[in-house]
């Protein structure tokens, strides 16, 4: 059996589970707390002084507060926008139609669409000419057979 003073692996899948043989082992909480090293702070990893860390924490708090305010303002503006649309009789379906119409217009004016349209138009003309020639040949052959 291993020493009772050994560290417990908290990443173990069996953490918190005691084996039957471990039920008789006494636990001394006072020495473990005194022997534990102080937790490492983020500033130790980033090389920040306490003053720099405090300044960054203060700035973080301000930015988070601004974000909350902006969310509240955005929500109020969205409600106001919804009220205006309702008063104007605009429905979500109208908005969808408008978005689809704009998107289709954007597709039609794109270079890719224009090139594809031109290529398909030329292919259609060539196919039409080829089918016309095939029809003429078939007509002649039928005429020759008479």
PDB file of C-alpha atoms in Angstrom:
ATOM      1  CA  UNK A   1       0.000   0.000   0.000  1.00  0.00           C
ATOM      2  CA  UNK A   2       1.266   3.523  -0.789  1.00  0.00           C
ATOM      3  CA  UNK A   3       2.006   6.266   1.708  1.00  0.00           C
ATOM      4  CA  UNK A   4      -0.975   8.070   3.229  1.00  0.00           C
ATOM      5  CA  UNK A   5       0.744  11.431   2.647  1.00  0.00           C
ATOM      6  CA  UNK A   6       0.844  11.042  -1.151  1.00  0.00           C
ATOM      7  CA  UNK A   7      -1.001  13.606  -3.324  1.00  0.00           C
ATOM      8  CA  UNK A   8      -4.357  12.638  -4.757  1.00  0.00           C
ATOM      9  CA  UNK A   9      -4.739  13.016  -8.514  1.00  0.00           C
ATOM     10  CA  UNK A  10      -7.834  15.202  -8.981  1.00  0.00           C
ATOM     11  CA  UNK A  11      -7.904  14.448 -12.710  1.00  0.00           C
ATOM     12  CA  UNK A  12      -8.387  10.767 -12.034  1.00  0.00           C
ATOM     13  CA  UNK A  13     -11.679   9.280 -13.271  1.00  0.00           C
ATOM     14  CA  UNK A  14     -11.996   7.719  -9.800  1.00  0.00           C
ATOM     15  CA  UNK A  15     -11.659  10.983  -7.841  1.00  0.00           C
ATOM     16  CA  UNK A  16     -13.962  11.134  -4.891  1.00  0.00           C
ATOM     17  CA  UNK A  17     -14.337   7.369  -4.866  1.00  0.00           C
ATOM     18  CA  UNK A  18     -12.689   5.535  -1.982  1.00  0.00           C
ATOM     19  CA  UNK A  19     -11.629   1.934  -2.225  1.00  0.00           C
ATOM     20  CA  UNK A  20     -12.766  -0.413   0.521  1.00  0.00           C
ATOM     21  CA  UNK A  21      -9.190  -0.544   1.843  1.00  0.00           C
ATOM     22  CA  UNK A  22      -9.067   3.266   2.236  1.00  0.00           C
ATOM     23  CA  UNK A  23     -11.978   3.544   4.688  1.00  0.00           C
ATOM     24  CA  UNK A  24      -9.727   3.011   7.715  1.00  0.00           C
ATOM     25  CA  UNK A  25      -7.111   5.637   6.724  1.00  0.00           C
ATOM     26  CA  UNK A  26      -7.315   8.781   8.904  1.00  0.00           C
ATOM     27  CA  UNK A  27      -7.355  12.149   7.145  1.00  0.00           C
ATOM     28  CA  UNK A  28      -5.435  15.105   8.569  1.00  0.00           C
ATOM     29  CA  UNK A  29      -6.887  18.268   6.972  1.00  0.00           C
ATOM     30  CA  UNK A  30      -4.839  20.775   8.973  1.00  0.00           C
ATOM     31  CA  UNK A  31      -1.423  19.740   7.679  1.00  0.00           C
ATOM     32  CA  UNK A  32      -2.616  19.495   4.063  1.00  0.00           C
ATOM     33  CA  UNK A  33      -3.943  23.072   4.105  1.00  0.00           C
ATOM     34  CA  UNK A  34      -0.764  24.412   5.664  1.00  0.00           C
ATOM     35  CA  UNK A  35       1.493  22.547   3.214  1.00  0.00           C
ATOM     36  CA  UNK A  36      -0.420  23.561   0.080  1.00  0.00           C
ATOM     37  CA  UNK A  37       1.335  26.245  -1.988  1.00  0.00           C
ATOM     38  CA  UNK A  38      -0.555  29.493  -2.607  1.00  0.00           C
ATOM     39  CA  UNK A  39      -2.499  29.474  -5.882  1.00  0.00           C
ATOM     40  CA  UNK A  40      -0.691  31.024  -8.833  1.00  0.00           C
ATOM     41  CA  UNK A  41      -2.196  34.274 -10.022  1.00  0.00           C
ATOM     42  CA  UNK A  42      -2.667  35.254 -13.632  1.00  0.00           C
ATOM     43  CA  UNK A  43      -0.234  38.142 -13.186  1.00  0.00           C
ATOM     44  CA  UNK A  44       2.520  35.648 -12.384  1.00  0.00           C
ATOM     45  CA  UNK A  45       1.999  34.060 -15.804  1.00  0.00           C
ATOM     46  CA  UNK A  46       1.704  37.345 -17.710  1.00  0.00           C
ATOM     47  CA  UNK A  47       4.448  39.248 -15.917  1.00  0.00           C
ATOM     48  CA  UNK A  48       2.058  41.996 -14.729  1.00  0.00           C
ATOM     49  CA  UNK A  49       2.554  44.046 -11.623  1.00  0.00           C
ATOM     50  CA  UNK A  50      -0.276  44.268  -9.117  1.00  0.00           C
ATOM     51  CA  UNK A  51      -1.000  47.841 -10.248  1.00  0.00           C
ATOM     52  CA  UNK A  52      -1.157  46.811 -13.921  1.00  0.00           C
ATOM     53  CA  UNK A  53      -3.405  43.897 -13.066  1.00  0.00           C
ATOM     54  CA  UNK A  54      -5.739  46.123 -11.051  1.00  0.00           C
ATOM     55  CA  UNK A  55      -5.869  48.659 -13.896  1.00  0.00           C
ATOM     56  CA  UNK A  56      -6.725  45.917 -16.393  1.00  0.00           C
ATOM     57  CA  UNK A  57      -9.412  44.522 -14.093  1.00  0.00           C
ATOM     58  CA  UNK A  58     -10.911  48.005 -13.760  1.00  0.00           C
ATOM     59  CA  UNK A  59     -10.883  48.478 -17.529  1.00  0.00           C
ATOM     60  CA  UNK A  60     -12.437  45.033 -17.992  1.00  0.00           C
ATOM     61  CA  UNK A  61     -15.252  45.919 -15.592  1.00  0.00           C
ATOM     62  CA  UNK A  62     -15.915  49.173 -17.482  1.00  0.00           C
ATOM     63  CA  UNK A  63     -15.967  47.410 -20.857  1.00  0.00           C
ATOM     64  CA  UNK A  64     -18.331  44.721 -19.549  1.00  0.00           C
ATOM     65  CA  UNK A  65     -20.611  47.442 -18.190  1.00  0.00           C
ATOM     66  CA  UNK A  66     -20.557  49.231 -21.575  1.00  0.00           C
ATOM     67  CA  UNK A  67     -21.428  45.967 -23.319  1.00  0.00           C
ATOM     68  CA  UNK A  68     -24.419  45.525 -21.014  1.00  0.00           C
ATOM     69  CA  UNK A  69     -25.551  49.088 -21.718  1.00  0.00           C
ATOM     70  CA  UNK A  70     -25.192  48.587 -25.468  1.00  0.00           C
ATOM     71  CA  UNK A  71     -27.254  45.390 -25.264  1.00  0.00           C
ATOM     72  CA  UNK A  72     -30.013  47.278 -23.454  1.00  0.00           C
ATOM     73  CA  UNK A  73     -29.931  50.099 -26.026  1.00  0.00           C
ATOM     74  CA  UNK A  74     -30.016  47.600 -28.904  1.00  0.00           C
ATOM     75  CA  UNK A  75     -32.976  45.768 -27.376  1.00  0.00           C
ATOM     76  CA  UNK A  76     -34.854  49.076 -26.953  1.00  0.00           C
ATOM     77  CA  UNK A  77     -34.118  50.055 -30.574  1.00  0.00           C
ATOM     78  CA  UNK A  78     -35.278  46.646 -31.825  1.00  0.00           C
ATOM     79  CA  UNK A  79     -38.552  47.031 -29.903  1.00  0.00           C
ATOM     80  CA  UNK A  80     -39.006  50.540 -31.348  1.00  0.00           C
ATOM     81  CA  UNK A  81     -38.270  49.232 -34.855  1.00  0.00           C
ATOM     82  CA  UNK A  82     -40.872  46.503 -34.381  1.00  0.00           C
ATOM     83  CA  UNK A  83     -43.452  49.046 -33.223  1.00  0.00           C
ATOM     84  CA  UNK A  84     -42.785  51.275 -36.240  1.00  0.00           C
ATOM     85  CA  UNK A  85     -43.111  48.336 -38.634  1.00  0.00           C
ATOM     86  CA  UNK A  86     -46.353  47.279 -36.953  1.00  0.00           C
ATOM     87  CA  UNK A  87     -47.759  50.808 -37.242  1.00  0.00           C
ATOM     88  CA  UNK A  88     -46.784  50.904 -40.930  1.00  0.00           C
ATOM     89  CA  UNK A  89     -48.440  47.541 -41.507  1.00  0.00           C
ATOM     90  CA  UNK A  90     -45.203  45.850 -42.489  1.00  0.00           C
ATOM     91  CA  UNK A  91     -45.173  42.137 -41.764  1.00  0.00           C
ATOM     92  CA  UNK A  92     -42.213  39.797 -41.469  1.00  0.00           C
ATOM     93  CA  UNK A  93     -43.282  38.349 -44.820  1.00  0.00           C
ATOM     94  CA  UNK A  94     -42.866  41.795 -46.417  1.00  0.00           C
ATOM     95  CA  UNK A  95     -39.350  41.983 -45.011  1.00  0.00           C
ATOM     96  CA  UNK A  96     -38.549  38.528 -46.316  1.00  0.00           C
ATOM     97  CA  UNK A  97     -39.839  39.438 -49.788  1.00  0.00           C
ATOM     98  CA  UNK A  98     -37.741  42.594 -49.782  1.00  0.00           C
ATOM     99  CA  UNK A  99     -34.625  40.691 -48.676  1.00  0.00           C
ATOM    100  CA  UNK A 100     -35.136  38.013 -51.334  1.00  0.00           C
ATOM    101  CA  UNK A 101     -35.707  40.622 -54.016  1.00  0.00           C
ATOM    102  CA  UNK A 102     -32.540  42.478 -53.059  1.00  0.00           C
ATOM    103  CA  UNK A 103     -30.525  39.253 -52.895  1.00  0.00           C
ATOM    104  CA  UNK A 104     -31.761  38.165 -56.339  1.00  0.00           C
ATOM    105  CA  UNK A 105     -30.856  41.580 -57.742  1.00  0.00           C
ATOM    106  CA  UNK A 106     -27.361  41.280 -56.197  1.00  0.00           C
ATOM    107  CA  UNK A 107     -26.942  37.858 -57.816  1.00  0.00           C
ATOM    108  CA  UNK A 108     -28.043  39.154 -61.222  1.00  0.00           C
ATOM    109  CA  UNK A 109     -25.529  42.000 -61.221  1.00  0.00           C
ATOM    110  CA  UNK A 110     -22.620  39.790 -60.124  1.00  0.00           C
ATOM    111  CA  UNK A 111     -19.885  38.979 -62.628  1.00  0.00           C
ATOM    112  CA  UNK A 112     -20.232  35.243 -62.039  1.00  0.00           C
ATOM    113  CA  UNK A 113     -23.932  35.353 -62.914  1.00  0.00           C
ATOM    114  CA  UNK A 114     -23.300  37.411 -66.049  1.00  0.00           C
ATOM    115  CA  UNK A 115     -20.557  35.049 -67.257  1.00  0.00           C
ATOM    116  CA  UNK A 116     -22.689  31.989 -66.531  1.00  0.00           C
ATOM    117  CA  UNK A 117     -25.675  33.523 -68.302  1.00  0.00           C
ATOM    118  CA  UNK A 118     -23.536  34.353 -71.354  1.00  0.00           C
ATOM    119  CA  UNK A 119     -22.034  30.847 -71.469  1.00  0.00           C
ATOM    120  CA  UNK A 120     -25.433  29.171 -71.138  1.00  0.00           C
ATOM    121  CA  UNK A 121     -26.871  31.443 -73.823  1.00  0.00           C
ATOM    122  CA  UNK A 122     -24.092  30.465 -76.237  1.00  0.00           C
ATOM    123  CA  UNK A 123     -24.528  26.787 -75.365  1.00  0.00           C
ATOM    124  CA  UNK A 124     -28.269  27.094 -76.003  1.00  0.00           C
ATOM    125  CA  UNK A 125     -27.713  28.707 -79.393  1.00  0.00           C
ATOM    126  CA  UNK A 126     -25.239  25.993 -80.404  1.00  0.00           C
ATOM    127  CA  UNK A 127     -27.581  23.263 -79.194  1.00  0.00           C
ATOM    128  CA  UNK A 128     -30.472  24.822 -81.107  1.00  0.00           C
ATOM    129  CA  UNK A 129     -28.387  25.026 -84.286  1.00  0.00           C
ATOM    130  CA  UNK A 130     -27.250  21.410 -83.890  1.00  0.00           C
ATOM    131  CA  UNK A 131     -30.812  20.172 -83.347  1.00  0.00           C
ATOM    132  CA  UNK A 132     -31.938  22.164 -86.376  1.00  0.00           C
ATOM    133  CA  UNK A 133     -29.223  20.518 -88.475  1.00  0.00           C
ATOM    134  CA  UNK A 134     -30.188  17.074 -87.206  1.00  0.00           C
ATOM    135  CA  UNK A 135     -33.825  17.815 -88.103  1.00  0.00           C
ATOM    136  CA  UNK A 136     -32.811  18.920 -91.610  1.00  0.00           C
ATOM    137  CA  UNK A 137     -30.723  15.795 -92.130  1.00  0.00           C
ATOM    138  CA  UNK A 138     -33.547  13.557 -90.954  1.00  0.00           C
ATOM    139  CA  UNK A 139     -36.007  15.372 -93.241  1.00  0.00           C
ATOM    140  CA  UNK A 140     -33.677  14.916 -96.245  1.00  0.00           C
ATOM    141  CA  UNK A 141     -33.154  11.233 -95.487  1.00  0.00           C
ATOM    142  CA  UNK A 142     -36.895  10.702 -95.204  1.00  0.00           C
ATOM    143  CA  UNK A 143     -37.382  12.598 -98.466  1.00  0.00           C
ATOM    144  CA  UNK A 144     -34.755  10.447-100.168  1.00  0.00           C
ATOM    145  CA  UNK A 145     -36.433   7.291 -98.951  1.00  0.00           C
ATOM    146  CA  UNK A 146     -39.734   8.213-100.636  1.00  0.00           C
TER     147      UNK A 146
END
